[in-house]
Coordinates of N, CA and C in Angstrom, one line a residue:
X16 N 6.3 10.6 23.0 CA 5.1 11.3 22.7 C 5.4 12.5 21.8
X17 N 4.9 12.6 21.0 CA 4.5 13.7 20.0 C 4.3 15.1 20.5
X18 N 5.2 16.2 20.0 CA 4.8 17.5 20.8 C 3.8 18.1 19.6
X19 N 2.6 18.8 20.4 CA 1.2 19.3 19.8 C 1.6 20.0 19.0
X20 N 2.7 20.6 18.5 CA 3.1 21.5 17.4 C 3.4 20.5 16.1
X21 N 3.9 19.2 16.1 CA 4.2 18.8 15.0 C 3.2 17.9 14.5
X22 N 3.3 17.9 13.4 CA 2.3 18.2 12.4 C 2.2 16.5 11.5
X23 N 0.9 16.0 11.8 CA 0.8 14.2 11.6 C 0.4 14.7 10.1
X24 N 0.5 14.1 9.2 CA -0.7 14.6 7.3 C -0.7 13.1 7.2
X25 N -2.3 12.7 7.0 CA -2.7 11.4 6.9 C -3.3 11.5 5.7
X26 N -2.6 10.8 4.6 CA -3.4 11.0 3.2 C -4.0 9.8 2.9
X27 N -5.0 10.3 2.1 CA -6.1 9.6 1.8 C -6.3 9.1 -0.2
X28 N -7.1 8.2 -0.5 CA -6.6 8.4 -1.5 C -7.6 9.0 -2.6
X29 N -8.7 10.0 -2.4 CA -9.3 10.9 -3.3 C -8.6 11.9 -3.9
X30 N -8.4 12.4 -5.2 CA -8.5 13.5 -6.1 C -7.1 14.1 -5.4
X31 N -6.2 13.7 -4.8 CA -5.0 13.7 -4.3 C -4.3 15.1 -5.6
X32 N -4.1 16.1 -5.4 CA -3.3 16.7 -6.0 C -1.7 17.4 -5.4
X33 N -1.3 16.3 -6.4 CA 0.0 16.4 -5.9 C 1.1 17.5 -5.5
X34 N 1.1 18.4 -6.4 CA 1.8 20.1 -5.5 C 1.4 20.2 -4.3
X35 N 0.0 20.3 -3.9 CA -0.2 20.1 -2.7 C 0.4 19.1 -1.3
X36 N 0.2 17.9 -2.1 CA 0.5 16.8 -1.1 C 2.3 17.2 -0.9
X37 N 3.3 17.3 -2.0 CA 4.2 17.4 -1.7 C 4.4 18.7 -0.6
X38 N 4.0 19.9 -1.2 CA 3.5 20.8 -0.1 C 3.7 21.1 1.7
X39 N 2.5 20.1 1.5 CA 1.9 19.7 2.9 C 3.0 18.8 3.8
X40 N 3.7 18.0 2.8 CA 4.6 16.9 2.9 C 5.8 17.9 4.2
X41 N 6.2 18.9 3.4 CA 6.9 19.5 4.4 C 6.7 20.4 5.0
X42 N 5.5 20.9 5.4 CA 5.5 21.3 7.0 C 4.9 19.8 8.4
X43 N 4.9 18.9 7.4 CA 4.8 17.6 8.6 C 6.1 16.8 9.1
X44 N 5.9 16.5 10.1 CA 6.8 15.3 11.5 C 6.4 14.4 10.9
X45 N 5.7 13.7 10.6 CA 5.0 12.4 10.6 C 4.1 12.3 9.4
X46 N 3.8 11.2 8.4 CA 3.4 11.2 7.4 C 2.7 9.8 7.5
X47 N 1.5 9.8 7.5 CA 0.5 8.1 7.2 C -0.2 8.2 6.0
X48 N 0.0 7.5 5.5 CA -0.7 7.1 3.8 C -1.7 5.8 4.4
X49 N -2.7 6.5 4.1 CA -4.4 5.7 4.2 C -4.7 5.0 3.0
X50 N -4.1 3.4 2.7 CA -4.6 2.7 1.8 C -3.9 3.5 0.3
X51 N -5.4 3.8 -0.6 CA -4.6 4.5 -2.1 C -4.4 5.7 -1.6
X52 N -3.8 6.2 -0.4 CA -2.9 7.8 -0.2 C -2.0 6.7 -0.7
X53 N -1.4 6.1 -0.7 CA -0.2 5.4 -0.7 C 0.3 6.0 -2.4
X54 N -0.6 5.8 -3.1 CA -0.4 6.2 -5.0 C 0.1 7.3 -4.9
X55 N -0.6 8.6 -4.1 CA -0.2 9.8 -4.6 C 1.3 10.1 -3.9
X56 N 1.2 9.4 -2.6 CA 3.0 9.5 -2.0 C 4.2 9.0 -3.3
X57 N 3.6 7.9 -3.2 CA 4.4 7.2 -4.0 C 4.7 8.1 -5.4
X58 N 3.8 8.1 -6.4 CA 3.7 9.5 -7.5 C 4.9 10.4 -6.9
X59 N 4.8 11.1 -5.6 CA 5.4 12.5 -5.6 C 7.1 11.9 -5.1
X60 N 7.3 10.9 -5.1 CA 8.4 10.6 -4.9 C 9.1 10.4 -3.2
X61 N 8.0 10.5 -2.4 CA 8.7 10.7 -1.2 C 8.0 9.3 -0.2
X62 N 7.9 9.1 1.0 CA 7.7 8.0 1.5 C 7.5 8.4 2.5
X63 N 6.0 7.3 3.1 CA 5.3 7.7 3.9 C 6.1 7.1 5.4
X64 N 5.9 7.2 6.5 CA 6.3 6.8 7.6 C 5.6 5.7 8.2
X65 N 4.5 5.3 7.7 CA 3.5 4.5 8.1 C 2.5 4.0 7.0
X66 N 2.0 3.2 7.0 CA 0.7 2.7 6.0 C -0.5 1.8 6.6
X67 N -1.6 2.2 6.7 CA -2.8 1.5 7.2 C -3.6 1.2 5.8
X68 N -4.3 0.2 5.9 CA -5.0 0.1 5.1 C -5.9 -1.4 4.6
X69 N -6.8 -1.5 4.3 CA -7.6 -2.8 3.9 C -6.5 -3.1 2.7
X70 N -6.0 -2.0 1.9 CA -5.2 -2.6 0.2 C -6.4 -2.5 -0.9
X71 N -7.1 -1.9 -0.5 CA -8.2 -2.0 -1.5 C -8.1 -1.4 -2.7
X72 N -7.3 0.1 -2.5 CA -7.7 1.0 -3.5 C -6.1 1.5 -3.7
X73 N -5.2 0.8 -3.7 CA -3.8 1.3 -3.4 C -2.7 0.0 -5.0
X74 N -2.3 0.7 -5.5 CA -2.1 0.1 -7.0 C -0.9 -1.1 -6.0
X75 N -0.9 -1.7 -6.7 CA 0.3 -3.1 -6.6 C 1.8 -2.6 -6.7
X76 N 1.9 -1.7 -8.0 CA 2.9 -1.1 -8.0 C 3.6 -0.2 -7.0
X77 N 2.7 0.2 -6.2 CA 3.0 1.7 -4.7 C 3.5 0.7 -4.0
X78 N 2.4 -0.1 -3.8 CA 2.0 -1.7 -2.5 C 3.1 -1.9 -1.8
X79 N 4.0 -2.8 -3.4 CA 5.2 -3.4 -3.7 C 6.0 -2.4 -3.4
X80 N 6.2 -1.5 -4.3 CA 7.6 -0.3 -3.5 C 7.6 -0.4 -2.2
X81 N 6.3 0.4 -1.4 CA 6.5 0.5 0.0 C 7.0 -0.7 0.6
X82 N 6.7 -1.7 0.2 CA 7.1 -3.2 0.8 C 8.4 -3.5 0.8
X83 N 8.9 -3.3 -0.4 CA 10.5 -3.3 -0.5 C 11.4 -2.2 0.3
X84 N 10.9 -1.5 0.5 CA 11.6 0.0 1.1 C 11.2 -0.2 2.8
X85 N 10.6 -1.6 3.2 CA 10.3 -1.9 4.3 C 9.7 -0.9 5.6
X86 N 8.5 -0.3 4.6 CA 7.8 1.0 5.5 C 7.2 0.3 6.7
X87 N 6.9 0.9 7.3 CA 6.0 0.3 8.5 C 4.2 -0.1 8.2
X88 N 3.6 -0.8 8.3 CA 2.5 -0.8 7.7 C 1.5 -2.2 8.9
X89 N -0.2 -1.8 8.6 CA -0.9 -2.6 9.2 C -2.0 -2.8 8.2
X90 N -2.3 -4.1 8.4 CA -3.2 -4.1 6.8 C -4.7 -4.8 8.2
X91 N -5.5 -4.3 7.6 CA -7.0 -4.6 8.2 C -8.0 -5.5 6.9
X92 N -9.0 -6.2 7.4 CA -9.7 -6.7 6.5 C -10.7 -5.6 5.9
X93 N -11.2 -5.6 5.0 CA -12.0 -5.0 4.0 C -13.1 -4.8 5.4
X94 N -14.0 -5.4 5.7 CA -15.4 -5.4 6.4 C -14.2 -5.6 8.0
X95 N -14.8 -4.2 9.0 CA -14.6 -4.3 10.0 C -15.4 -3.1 10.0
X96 N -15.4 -2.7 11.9 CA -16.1 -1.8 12.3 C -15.7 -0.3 12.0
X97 N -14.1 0.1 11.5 CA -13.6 0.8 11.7 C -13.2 1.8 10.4
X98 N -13.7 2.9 9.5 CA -12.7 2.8 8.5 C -11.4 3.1 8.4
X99 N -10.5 2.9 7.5 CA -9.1 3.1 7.4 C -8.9 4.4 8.3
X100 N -9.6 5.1 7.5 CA -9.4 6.8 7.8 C -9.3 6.3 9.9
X101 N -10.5 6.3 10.4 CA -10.5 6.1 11.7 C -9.0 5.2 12.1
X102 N -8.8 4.1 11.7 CA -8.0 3.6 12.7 C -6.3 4.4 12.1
X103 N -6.4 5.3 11.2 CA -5.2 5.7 11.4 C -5.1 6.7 12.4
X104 N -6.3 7.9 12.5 CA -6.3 8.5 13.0 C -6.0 8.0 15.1
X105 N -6.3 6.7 14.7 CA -6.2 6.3 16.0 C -4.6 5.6 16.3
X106 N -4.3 5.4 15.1 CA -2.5 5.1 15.2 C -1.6 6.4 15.8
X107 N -2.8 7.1 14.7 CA -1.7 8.4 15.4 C -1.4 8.7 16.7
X108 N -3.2 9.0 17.8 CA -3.5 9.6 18.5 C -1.9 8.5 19.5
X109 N -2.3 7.4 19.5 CA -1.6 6.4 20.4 C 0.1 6.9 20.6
X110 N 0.4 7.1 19.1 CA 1.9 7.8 19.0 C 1.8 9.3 19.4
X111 N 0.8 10.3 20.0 CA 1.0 11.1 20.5 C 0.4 12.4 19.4
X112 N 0.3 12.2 18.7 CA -0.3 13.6 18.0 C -1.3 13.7 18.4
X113 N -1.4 15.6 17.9 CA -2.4 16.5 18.6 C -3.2 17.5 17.1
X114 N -2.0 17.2 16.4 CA -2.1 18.6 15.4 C -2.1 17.6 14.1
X115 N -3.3 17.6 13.3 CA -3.1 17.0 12.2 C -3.6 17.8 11.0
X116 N -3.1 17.1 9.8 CA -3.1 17.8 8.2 C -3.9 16.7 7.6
X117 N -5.0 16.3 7.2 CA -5.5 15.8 6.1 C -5.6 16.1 4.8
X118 N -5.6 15.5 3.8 CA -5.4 15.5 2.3 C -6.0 14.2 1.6
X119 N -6.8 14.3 0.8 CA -7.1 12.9 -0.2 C -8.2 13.0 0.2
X120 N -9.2 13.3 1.2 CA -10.9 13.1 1.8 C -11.9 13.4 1.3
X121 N -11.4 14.5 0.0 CA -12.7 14.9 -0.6 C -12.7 14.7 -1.8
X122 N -13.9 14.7 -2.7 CA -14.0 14.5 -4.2 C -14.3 13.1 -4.5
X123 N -14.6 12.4 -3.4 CA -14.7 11.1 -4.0 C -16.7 11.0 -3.8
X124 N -16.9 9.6 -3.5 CA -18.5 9.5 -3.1 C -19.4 10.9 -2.0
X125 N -20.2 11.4 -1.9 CA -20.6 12.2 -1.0 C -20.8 11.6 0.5
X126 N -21.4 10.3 0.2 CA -21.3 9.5 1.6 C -19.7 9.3 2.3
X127 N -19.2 9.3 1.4 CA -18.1 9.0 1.7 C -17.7 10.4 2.6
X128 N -17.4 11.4 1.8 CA -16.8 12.8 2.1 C -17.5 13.0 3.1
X129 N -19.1 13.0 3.6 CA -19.7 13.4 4.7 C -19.3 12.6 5.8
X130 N -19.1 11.4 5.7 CA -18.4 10.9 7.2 C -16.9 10.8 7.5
X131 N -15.9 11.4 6.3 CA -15.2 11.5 6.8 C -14.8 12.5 7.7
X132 N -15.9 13.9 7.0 CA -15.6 15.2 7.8 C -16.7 15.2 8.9
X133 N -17.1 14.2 9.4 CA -17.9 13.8 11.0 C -17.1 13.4 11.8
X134 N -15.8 12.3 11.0 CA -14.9 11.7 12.0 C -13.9 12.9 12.3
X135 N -13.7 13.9 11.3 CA -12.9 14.9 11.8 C -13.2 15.9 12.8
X136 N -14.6 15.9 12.8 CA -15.3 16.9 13.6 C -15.1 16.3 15.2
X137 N -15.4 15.1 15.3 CA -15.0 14.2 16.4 C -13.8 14.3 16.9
X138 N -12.7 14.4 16.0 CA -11.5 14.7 16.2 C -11.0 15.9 16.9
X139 N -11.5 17.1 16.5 CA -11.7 18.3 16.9 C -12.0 18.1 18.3
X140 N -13.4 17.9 18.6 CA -13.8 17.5 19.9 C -12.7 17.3 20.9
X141 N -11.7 16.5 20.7 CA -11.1 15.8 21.6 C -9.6 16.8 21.8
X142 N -10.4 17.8 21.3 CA -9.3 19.0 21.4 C -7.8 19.0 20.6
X143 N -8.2 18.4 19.4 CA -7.1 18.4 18.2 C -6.8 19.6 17.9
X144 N -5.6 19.9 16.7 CA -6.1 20.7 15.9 C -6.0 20.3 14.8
X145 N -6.9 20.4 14.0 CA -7.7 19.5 12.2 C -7.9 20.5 11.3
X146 N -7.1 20.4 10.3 CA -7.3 21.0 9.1 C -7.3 19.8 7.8
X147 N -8.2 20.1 6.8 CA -8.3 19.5 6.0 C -7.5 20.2 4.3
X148 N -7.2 19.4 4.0 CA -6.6 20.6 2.7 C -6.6 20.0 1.9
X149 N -7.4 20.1 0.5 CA -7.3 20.0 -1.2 C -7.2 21.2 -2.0
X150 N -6.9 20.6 -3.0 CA -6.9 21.7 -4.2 C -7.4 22.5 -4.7
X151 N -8.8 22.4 -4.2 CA -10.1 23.8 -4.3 C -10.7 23.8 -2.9
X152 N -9.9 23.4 -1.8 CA -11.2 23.5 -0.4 C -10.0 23.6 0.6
X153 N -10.1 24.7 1.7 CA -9.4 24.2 2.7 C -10.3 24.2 4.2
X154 N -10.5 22.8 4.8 CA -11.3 23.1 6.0 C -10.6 23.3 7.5
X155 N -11.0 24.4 8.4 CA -10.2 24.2 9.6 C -11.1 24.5 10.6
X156 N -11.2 23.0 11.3 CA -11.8 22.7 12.0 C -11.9 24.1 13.4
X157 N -12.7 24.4 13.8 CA -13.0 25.5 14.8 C -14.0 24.9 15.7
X158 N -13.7 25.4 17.3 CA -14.7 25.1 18.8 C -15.9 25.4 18.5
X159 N -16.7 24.8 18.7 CA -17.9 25.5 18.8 C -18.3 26.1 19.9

């Protein structure tokens, strides 16, 4: 089990700015690339610990590397109840984290961005600790 101090960063694959992600990269234990997070890992040269994802939005060329470098990975169909984002978040929880870093969730569709930062808020709830971080925003989740 994961001790609540180390630090899960589940990237995503919006507007990904890389100084950051590499950044972020090292103050985390654990690293999940959500689908096209997989591009911006891949770009920054380093490699993720895990990979979820439908494949939808993630280039052939990342795909392939991570496949050859025999990362760990779970591929879901396109149409299911769950999104990417959610069932990593739930990969994690199962391996024990408490304390997570997000990156890649914002900048893309508005629909999109507002449920991701509902599933985060949920996250919170369950007595996480959730911080969100891009290149012009940083959110940190607080009790209400």
């Amino acid at each position: 089990m994961a001790d609540s101090h180390n630090k899960c960063l589940i990237v995503g694959p919006s507007n990904l700015y890389l100084p950051l992600l590499v950044q972020l990269k090292k103050t985390a234990s654990h690293v999940i690339a959500v689908d096209g997070g997989g591009n911006g890992i891949y770009k920054s040269g380093f490699k993720p610990d895990y990979m979820i994802g439908d494949w939808d939005s993630i280039s052939q060329e990342a795909k392939e590397y991570f496949m050859s470098q025999e990362i760990p990975s779970q591929t879901f169909p396109v149409e299911k109840d769950l999104s990417d984002l959610e069932i990593a978040i739930q990969y994690a929880w199962r391996k024990g984290h408490r304390n997570f870093i997000f990156t890649g969730f914002l900048g893309g569709r508005i629909s999109h961005e507002l449920f991701n930062i509902e599933v985060l808020k949920k996250l919170k709830k369950r007595g996480c600790r959730v911080s969100l971080r891009e290149r012009k925003a940083r959110l940190e989740f607080l009790q209400a």
